Coordinates of C-alpha atoms in Angstrom, one line a residue:
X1 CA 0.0 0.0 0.0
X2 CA 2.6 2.5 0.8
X3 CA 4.6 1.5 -2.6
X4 CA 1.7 2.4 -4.5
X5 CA 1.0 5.6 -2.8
X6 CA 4.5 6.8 -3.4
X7 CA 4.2 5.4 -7.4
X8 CA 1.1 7.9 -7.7
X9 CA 2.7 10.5 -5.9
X10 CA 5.9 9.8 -8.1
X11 CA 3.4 9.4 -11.4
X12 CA 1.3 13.0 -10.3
X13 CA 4.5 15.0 -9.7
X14 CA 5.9 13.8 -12.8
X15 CA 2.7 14.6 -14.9
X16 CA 2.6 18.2 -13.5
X17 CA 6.2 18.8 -14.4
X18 CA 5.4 17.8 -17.9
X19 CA 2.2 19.9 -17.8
X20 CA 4.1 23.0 -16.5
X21 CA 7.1 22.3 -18.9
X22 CA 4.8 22.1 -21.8
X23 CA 3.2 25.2 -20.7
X24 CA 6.5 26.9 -20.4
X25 CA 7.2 25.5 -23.8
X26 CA 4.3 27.2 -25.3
X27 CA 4.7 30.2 -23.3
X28 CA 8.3 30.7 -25.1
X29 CA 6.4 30.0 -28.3
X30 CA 4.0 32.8 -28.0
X31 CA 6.8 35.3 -26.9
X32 CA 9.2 34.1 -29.6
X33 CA 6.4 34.6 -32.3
X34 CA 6.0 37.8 -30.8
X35 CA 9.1 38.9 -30.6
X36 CA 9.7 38.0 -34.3
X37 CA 6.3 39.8 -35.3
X38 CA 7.5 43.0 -33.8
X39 CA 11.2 43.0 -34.7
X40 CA 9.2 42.1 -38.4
X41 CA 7.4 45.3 -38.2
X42 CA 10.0 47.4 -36.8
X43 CA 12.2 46.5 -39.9
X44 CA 9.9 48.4 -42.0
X45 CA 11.5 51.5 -40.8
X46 CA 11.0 54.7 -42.8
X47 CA 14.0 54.0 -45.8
X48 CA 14.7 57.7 -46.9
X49 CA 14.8 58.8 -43.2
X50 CA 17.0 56.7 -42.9
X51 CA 19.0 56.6 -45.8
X52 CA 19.5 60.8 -45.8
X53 CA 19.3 61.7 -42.1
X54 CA 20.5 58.4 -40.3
X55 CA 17.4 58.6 -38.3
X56 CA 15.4 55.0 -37.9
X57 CA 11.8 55.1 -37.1
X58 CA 8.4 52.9 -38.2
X59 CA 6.4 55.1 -40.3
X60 CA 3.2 54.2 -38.9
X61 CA 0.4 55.6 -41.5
X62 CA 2.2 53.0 -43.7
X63 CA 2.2 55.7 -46.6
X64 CA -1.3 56.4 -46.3
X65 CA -0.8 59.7 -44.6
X66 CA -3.4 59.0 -41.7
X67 CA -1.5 57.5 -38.5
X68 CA -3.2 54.7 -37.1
X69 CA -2.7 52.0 -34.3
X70 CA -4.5 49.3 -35.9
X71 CA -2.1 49.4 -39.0
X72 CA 0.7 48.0 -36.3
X73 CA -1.5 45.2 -34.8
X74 CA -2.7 44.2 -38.5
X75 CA 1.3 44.1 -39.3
X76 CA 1.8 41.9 -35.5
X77 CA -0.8 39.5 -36.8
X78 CA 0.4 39.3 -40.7
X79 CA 3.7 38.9 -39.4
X80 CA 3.0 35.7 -37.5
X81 CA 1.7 37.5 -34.0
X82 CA -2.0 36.2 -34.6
X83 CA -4.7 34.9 -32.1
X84 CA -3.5 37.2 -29.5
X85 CA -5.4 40.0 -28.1
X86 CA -2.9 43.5 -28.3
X87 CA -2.9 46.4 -26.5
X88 CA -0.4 49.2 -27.0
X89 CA 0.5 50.1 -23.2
X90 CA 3.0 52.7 -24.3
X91 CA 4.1 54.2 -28.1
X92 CA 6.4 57.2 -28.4
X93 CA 6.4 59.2 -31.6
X94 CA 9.9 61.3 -33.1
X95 CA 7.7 64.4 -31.9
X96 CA 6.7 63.5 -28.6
X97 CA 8.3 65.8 -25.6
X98 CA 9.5 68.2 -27.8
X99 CA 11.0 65.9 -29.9
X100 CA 13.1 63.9 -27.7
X101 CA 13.5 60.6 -29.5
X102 CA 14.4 62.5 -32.4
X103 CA 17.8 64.4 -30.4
X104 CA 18.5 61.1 -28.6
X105 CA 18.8 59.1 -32.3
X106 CA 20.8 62.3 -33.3
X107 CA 23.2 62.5 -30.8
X108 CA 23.8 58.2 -31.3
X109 CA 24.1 58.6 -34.5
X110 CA 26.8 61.2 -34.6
X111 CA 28.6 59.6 -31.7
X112 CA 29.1 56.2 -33.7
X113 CA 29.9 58.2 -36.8
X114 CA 32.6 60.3 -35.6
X115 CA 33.2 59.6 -31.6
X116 CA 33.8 61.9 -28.8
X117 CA 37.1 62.9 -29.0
X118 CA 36.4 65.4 -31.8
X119 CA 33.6 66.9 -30.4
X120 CA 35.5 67.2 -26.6
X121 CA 37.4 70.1 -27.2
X122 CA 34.4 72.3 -28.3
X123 CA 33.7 71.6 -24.9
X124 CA 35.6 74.0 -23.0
X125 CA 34.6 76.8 -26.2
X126 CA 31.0 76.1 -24.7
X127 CA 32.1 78.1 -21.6
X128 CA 33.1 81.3 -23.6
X129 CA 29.8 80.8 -25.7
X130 CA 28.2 81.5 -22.2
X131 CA 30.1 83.8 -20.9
X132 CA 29.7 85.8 -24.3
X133 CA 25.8 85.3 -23.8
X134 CA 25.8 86.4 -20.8
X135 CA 28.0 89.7 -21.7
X136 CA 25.0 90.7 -24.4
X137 CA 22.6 90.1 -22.0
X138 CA 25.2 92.4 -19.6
X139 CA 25.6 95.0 -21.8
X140 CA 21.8 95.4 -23.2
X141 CA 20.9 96.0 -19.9
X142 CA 23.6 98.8 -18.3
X143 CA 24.1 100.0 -21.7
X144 CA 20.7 101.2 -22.1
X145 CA 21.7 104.5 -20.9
X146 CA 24.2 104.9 -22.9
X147 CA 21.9 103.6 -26.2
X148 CA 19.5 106.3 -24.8
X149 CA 22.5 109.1 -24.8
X150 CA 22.9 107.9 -28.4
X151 CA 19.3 108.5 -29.4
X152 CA 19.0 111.8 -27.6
X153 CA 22.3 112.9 -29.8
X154 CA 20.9 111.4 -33.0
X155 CA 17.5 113.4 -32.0
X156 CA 19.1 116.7 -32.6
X157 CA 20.7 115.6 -35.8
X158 CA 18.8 118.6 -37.4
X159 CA 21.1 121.0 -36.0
X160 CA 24.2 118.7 -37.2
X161 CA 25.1 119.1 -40.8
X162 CA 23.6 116.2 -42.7
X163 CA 27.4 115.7 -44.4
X164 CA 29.8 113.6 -43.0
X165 CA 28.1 113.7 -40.1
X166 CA 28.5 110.0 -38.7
X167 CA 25.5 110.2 -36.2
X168 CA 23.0 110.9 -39.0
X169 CA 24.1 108.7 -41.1
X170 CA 23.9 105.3 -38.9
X171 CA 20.7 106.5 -37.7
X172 CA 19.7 105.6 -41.6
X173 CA 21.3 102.5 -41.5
X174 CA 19.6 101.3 -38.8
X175 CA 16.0 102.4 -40.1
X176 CA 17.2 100.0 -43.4
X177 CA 16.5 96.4 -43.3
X178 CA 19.4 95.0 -41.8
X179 CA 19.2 91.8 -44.7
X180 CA 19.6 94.7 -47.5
X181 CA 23.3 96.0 -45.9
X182 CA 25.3 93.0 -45.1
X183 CA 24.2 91.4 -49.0
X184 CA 26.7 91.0 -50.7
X185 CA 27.2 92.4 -54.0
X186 CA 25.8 90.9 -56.7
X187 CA 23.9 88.3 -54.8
X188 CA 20.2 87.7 -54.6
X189 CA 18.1 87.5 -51.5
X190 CA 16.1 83.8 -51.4
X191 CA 12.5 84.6 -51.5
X192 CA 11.3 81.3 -51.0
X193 CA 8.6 81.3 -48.0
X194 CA 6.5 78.1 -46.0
X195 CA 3.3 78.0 -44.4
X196 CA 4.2 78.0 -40.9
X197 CA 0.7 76.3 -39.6
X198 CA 1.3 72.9 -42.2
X199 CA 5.1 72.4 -39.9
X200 CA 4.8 70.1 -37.4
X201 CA 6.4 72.3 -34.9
X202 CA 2.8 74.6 -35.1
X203 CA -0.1 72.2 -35.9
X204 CA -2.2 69.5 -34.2
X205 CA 0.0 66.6 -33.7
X206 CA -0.5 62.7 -33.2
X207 CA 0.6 62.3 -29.7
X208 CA 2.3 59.0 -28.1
X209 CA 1.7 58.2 -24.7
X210 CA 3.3 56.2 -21.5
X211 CA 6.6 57.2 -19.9
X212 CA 10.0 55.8 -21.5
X213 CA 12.0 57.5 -18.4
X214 CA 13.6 54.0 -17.6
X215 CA 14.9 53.8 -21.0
X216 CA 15.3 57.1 -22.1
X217 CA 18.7 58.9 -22.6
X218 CA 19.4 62.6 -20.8
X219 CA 20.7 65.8 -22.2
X220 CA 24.1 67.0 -21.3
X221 CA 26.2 69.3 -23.0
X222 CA 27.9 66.6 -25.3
X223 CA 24.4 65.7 -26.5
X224 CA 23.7 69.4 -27.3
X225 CA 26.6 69.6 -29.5
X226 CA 26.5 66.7 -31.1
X227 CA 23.1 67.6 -32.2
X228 CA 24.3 71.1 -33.7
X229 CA 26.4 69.6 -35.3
X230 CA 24.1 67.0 -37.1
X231 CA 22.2 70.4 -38.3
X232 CA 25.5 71.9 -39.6
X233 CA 26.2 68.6 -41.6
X234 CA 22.8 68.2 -42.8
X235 CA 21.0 71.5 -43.6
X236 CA 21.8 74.5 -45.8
X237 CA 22.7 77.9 -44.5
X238 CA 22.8 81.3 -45.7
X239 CA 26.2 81.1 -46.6
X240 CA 26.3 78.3 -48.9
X241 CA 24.3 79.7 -51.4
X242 CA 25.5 83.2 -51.3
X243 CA 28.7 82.8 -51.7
X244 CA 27.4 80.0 -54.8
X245 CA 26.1 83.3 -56.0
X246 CA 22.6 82.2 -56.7
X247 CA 22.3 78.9 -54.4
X248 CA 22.2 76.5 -57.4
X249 CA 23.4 73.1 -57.2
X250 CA 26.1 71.4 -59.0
X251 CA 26.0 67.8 -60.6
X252 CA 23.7 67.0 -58.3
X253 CA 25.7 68.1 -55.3
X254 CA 25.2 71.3 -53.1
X255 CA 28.1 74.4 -53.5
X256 CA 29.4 74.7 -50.0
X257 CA 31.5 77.1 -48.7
X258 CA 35.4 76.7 -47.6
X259 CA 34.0 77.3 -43.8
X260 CA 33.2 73.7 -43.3
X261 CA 34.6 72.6 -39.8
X262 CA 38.0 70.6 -40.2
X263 CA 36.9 68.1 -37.5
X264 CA 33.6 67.3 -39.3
X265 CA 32.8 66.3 -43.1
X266 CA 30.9 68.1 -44.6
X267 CA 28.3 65.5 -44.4
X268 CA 25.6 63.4 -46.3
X269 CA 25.4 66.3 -49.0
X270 CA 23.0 64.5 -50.7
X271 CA 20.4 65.1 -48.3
X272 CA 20.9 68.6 -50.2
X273 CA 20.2 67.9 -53.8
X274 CA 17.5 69.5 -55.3
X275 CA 15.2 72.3 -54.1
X276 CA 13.9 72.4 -50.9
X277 CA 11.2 74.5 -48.9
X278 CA 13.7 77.1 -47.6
X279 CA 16.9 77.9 -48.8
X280 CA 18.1 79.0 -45.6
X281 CA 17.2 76.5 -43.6
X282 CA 19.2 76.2 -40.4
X283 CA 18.7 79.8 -40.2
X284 CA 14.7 78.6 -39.9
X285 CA 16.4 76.2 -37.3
X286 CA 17.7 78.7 -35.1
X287 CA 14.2 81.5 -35.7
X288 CA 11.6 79.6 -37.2
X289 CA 9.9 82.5 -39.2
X290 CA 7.9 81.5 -42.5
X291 CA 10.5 83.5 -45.0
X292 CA 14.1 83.1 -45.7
X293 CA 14.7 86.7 -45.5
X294 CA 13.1 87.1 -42.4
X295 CA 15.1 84.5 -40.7
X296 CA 18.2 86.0 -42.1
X297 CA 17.2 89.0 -40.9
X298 CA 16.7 87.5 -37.5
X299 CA 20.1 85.7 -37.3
X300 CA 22.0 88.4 -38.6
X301 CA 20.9 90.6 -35.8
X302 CA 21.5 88.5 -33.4
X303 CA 24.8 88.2 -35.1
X304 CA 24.9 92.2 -34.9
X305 CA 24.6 92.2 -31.7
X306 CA 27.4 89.9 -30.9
X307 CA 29.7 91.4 -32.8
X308 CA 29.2 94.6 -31.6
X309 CA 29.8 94.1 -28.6
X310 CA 33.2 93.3 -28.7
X311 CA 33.9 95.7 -31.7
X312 CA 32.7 98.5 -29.2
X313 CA 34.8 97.3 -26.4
X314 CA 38.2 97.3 -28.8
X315 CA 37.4 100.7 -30.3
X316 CA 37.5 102.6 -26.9
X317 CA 41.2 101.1 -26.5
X318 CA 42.2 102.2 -29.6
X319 CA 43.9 105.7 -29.6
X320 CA 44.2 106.9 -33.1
X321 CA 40.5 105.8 -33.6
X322 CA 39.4 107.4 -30.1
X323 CA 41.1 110.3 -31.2
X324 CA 39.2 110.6 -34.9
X325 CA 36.3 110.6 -33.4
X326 CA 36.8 112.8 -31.1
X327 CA 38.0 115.3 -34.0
X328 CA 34.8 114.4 -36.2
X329 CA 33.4 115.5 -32.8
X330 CA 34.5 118.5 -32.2
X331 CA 34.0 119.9 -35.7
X332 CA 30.7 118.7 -35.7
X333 CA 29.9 120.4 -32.5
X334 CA 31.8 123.4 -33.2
X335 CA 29.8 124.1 -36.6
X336 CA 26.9 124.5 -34.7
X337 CA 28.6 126.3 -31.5
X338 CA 27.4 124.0 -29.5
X339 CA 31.5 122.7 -28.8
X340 CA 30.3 121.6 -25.1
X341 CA 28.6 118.4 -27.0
X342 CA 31.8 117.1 -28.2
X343 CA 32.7 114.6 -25.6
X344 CA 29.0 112.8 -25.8
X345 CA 29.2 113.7 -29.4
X346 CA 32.8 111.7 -29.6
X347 CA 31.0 108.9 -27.8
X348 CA 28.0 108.2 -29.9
X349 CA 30.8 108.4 -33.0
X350 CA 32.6 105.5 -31.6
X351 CA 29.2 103.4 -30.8
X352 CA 28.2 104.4 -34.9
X353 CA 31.8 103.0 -35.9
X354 CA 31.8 99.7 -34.0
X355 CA 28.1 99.7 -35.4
X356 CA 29.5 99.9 -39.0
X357 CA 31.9 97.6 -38.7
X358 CA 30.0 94.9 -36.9
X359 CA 27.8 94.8 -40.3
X360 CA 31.1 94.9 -42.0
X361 CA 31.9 91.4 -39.7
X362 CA 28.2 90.1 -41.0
X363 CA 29.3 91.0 -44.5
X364 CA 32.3 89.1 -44.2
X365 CA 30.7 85.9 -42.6
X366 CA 27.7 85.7 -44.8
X367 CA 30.3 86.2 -48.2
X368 CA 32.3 83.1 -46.6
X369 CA 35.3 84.7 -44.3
X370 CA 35.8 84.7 -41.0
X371 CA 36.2 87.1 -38.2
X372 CA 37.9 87.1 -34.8
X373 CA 36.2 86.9 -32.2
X374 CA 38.4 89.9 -30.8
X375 CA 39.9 92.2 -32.7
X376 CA 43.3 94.4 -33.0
X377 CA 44.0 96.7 -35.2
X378 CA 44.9 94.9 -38.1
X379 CA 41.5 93.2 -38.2
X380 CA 39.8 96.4 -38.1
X381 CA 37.5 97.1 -41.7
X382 CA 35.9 100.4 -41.6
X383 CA 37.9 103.4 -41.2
X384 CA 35.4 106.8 -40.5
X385 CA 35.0 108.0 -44.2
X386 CA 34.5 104.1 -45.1
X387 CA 31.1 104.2 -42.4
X388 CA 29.7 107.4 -44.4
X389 CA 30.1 105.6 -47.6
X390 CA 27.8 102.1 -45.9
X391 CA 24.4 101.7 -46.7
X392 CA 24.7 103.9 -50.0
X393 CA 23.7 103.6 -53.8
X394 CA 27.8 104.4 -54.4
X395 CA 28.8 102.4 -51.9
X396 CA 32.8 101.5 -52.3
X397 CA 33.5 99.4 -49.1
X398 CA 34.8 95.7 -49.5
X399 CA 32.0 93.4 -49.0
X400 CA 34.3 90.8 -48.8
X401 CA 37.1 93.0 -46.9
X402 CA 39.1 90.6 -44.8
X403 CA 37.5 87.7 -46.4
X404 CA 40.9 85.7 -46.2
X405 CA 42.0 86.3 -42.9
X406 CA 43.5 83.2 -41.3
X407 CA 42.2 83.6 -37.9
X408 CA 38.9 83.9 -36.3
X409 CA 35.4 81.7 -36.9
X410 CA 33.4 81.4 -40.1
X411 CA 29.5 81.6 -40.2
X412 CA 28.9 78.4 -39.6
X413 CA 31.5 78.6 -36.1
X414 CA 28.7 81.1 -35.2
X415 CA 25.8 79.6 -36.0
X416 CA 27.0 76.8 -34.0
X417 CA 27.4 79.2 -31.2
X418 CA 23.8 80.0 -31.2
X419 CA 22.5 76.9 -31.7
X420 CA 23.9 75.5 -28.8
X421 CA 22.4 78.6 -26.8
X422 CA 19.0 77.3 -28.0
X423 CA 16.2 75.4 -26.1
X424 CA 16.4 71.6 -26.6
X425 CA 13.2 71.5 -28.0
X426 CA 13.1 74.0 -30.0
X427 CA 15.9 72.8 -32.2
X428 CA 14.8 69.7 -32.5
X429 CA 11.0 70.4 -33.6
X430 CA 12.0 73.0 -36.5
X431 CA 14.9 70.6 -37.5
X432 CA 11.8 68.1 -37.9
X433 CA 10.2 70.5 -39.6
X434 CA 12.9 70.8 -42.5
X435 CA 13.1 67.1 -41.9
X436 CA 9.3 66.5 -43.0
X437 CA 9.4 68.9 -45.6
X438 CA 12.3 67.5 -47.4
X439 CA 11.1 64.3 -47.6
X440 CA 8.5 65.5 -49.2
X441 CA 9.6 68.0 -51.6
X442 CA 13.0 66.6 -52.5
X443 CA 12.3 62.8 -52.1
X444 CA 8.7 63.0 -53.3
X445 CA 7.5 60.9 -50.0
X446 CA 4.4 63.3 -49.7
X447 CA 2.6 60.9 -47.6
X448 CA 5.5 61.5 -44.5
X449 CA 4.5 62.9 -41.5
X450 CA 7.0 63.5 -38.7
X451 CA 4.1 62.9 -35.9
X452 CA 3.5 59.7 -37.8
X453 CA 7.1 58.2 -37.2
X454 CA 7.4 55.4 -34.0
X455 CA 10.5 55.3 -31.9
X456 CA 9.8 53.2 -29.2
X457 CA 6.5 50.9 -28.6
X458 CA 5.2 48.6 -25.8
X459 CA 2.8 45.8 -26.4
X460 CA 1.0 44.1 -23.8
X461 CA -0.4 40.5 -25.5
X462 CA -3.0 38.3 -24.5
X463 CA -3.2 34.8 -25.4
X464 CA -5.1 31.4 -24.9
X465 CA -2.6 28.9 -24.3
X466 CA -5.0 25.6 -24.1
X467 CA -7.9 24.8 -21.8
X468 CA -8.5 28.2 -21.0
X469 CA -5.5 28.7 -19.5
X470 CA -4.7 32.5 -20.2
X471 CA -1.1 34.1 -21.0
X472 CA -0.4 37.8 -21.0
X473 CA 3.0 39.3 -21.0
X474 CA 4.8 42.4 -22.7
X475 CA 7.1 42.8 -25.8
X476 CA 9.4 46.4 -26.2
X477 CA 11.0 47.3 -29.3
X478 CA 12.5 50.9 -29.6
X479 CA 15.1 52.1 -32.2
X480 CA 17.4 54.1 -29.1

């Protein structure tokens, strides 16, 4: 009797060990089919996003141009995935959180192509970009009073002489479109424009949903310039088809300019081929207004600004310039006996030089030369009868004065400057927008929406293994 009551035991526990080994067994089955079904799907990335920008992600209207869930769980069932009951528990989209899928793949991307090392000693120029923020920021607020002095002087320009009379003269440069003086000659303003409700960065967006935090990368200041620098390899600026002379391309390839950084190619340049939306396009990065000229116009006076400031700071240290003004000055002020002006008189001449030659430095940038970040007097442009000649149907100042100077940055230098001053998010959206736009213009995929495009998804599956005995468990797949 007790023999037999161990066999049974014996024959019972061996029965539920093959019960729960077969269960197992079928268990692994279902995930493996699964897993296959959505690594299937996920293979069906987007192939010119990929192929031009080196970004992966499912396009999930499946060229339809209307996003839709049920298009993934048709593809999990087609793709082997069937008699399971699917729920998407999370999904994230290239645009979701200001589009921070999008930076993370970026920064990746442009870490595996070209490592750290190179982009570890713009690092440490990340410190001076600051520091020179922070100067503008400075001197726009104590040098308000001194910008009001400047005003009140170029108020009574009636009682100067309208001739070589400095004052009056800037205060018509700076009542001109700033885009119209630093032109250069004999090149053509873009007057190619976009709808800015139709970008993706302004109108109603499919939205993912769930939090990716535990798999999510963070920003840090690598990641921020690895990202601008993605945007200089990929996108088109100002100076590339200026200094082209009409921004055409060339056998298929895009005219750069000899200001490309010596640490990074110049980059998958046939992202570029063809005509686009904007010509100036990481100028639209960086401002985001519907016209080329007005985002020019933006950039370059921001540019303004940061070039006069230090322009304005070298000028009051130099004596033979200090002292020319001071003349112009004097026999400005002594013309119309008022000789007690002449030292506020001197001042506002020195802040109408450095303004001069700071759209002599934009000039020089946007025509494809470089300028120093601080000057001497050797870099200097504009002498005093050069500034009365700016701005004016017989103009005879250089646009392209101190073009080949060794030293200093080029336009792009500075561009890179201010776009790693900008928001995360903000970068990222309008580079999607240029992204989208692209794709469709250039590569004729005029189904592609950016809001359309899944990074990372979650399933939750639910499955009737055999006697009613249910199975639910979750599959992730993300690209990053």
């Amino acid at each position: 009797m007790y023999l037999s009551l161990v066999f049974i035991l014996l024959i019972s526990f061996a029965g539920a060990m093959l019960e729960s080994a077969s269960l197992q067994n079928v268990k692994n089955y279902r995930r493996a089919d699964m897993t296959r079904a959505v690594e299937s799907i996920f293979a069906e990335y987007q192939k010119e996003l990929w192929e031009v920008y080196g970004i992966f992600a499912l396009e999930g209207s499946y060229e339809t141009g209307s996003y839709s869930e049920e298009l993934l769980k048709e593809r999990l069932a087609y793709y082997g995935a069937s008699g399971m009951d699917q729920e998407i528990t999370r999904i994230q989209l290239l645009t979701d959180q200001g589009a921070s899928a999008f930076y993370e793949q970026v920064t990746a991307y442009m870490e595996n192509k070209y490592g750290l090392d190179k982009v570890k000693k713009l690092v440490g120029q990340t410190d001076t970009w600051k520091a020179g923020e922070e100067a503008l920021q400075n001197y726009e607020r104590d040098g308000a009073k001194t910008e009001q002095e400047l005003q009140e002087l170029l108020s009574q320009k009636e009682e100067f002489p309208e001739e070589e009379n400095p004052l009056s003269h800037v205060a018509k440069l700076k009542s001109m479109p700033l885009v119209d003086l630093i032109m250069p000659k004999g090149r053509v303003m873009s007057k190619k424009s976009i709808t800015l409700s139709e970008m993706v960065s302004h109108r109603k967006r499919n939205q993912g949903y769930g939090d990716f935090s535990d798999v999510a990368g963070s920003g840090s200041t690598i990641s921020k310039l690895l990202f601008g620098e993605y945007v200089l390899e990929h996108f088109k600026m100002a100076s590339d088809s200026l200094q082209s002379g009409n921004g055409n391309y060339n056998s298929g390839e895009f005219v750069s300019g000899n200001s490309a950084n010596e640490d990074f190619s110049d980059g998958n340049r046939g992202d570029m081929a063809g005509e686009g939306s904007l010509d100036y396009e990481l100028e639209y990065i960086l401002e985001g207004h519907a016209s080329d000229r007005e985002n020019l116009e933006t950039v370059a006076s921001k540019l303004l600004m940061v070039r006069f400031v230090p322009d304005y700071a070298y000028i009051q240290t130099d004596p033979e310039k200090k002292a020319e003004a001071e003349a112009a000055a004097l026999t400005l002020c002594t013309v119309i006996g008022l000789p007690e002006l002449a030292e506020g008189a001197a001042q506002g001449i020195l802040l109408a030089w450095a303004y001069g030659e700071a759209i002599m430095d934009i000039r020089t940038l946007i025509s494809g030369g470089k300028v120093p970040l601080v000057k001497n007097a050797e870099d200097w442009k504009l002498s005093l009868s050069g500034l009365m000649q700016l701005g004016g149907a017989g103009e005879n100042v250089a646009a392209d004065n101190g073009k080949d100077m060794e030293s200093g940055l080029a336009y792009r230098e500075y561009l890179r400057m201010l776009l790693f001053l900008k928001f995360q998010d903000e970068v990222g959206m309008r580079t999607l927008d240029m992204v989208e736009q692209n794709l469709k213009i250039r590569y004729g995929q005029t189904f592609f929406r950016a809001d359309a495009c899944i990074s990372r998804v979650e399933f939750h599956s639910t499955c009737n293994l055999r006697r009613g005995i249910m199975y639910d468990f979750p599959t992730y797949f993300g690209y990053n």
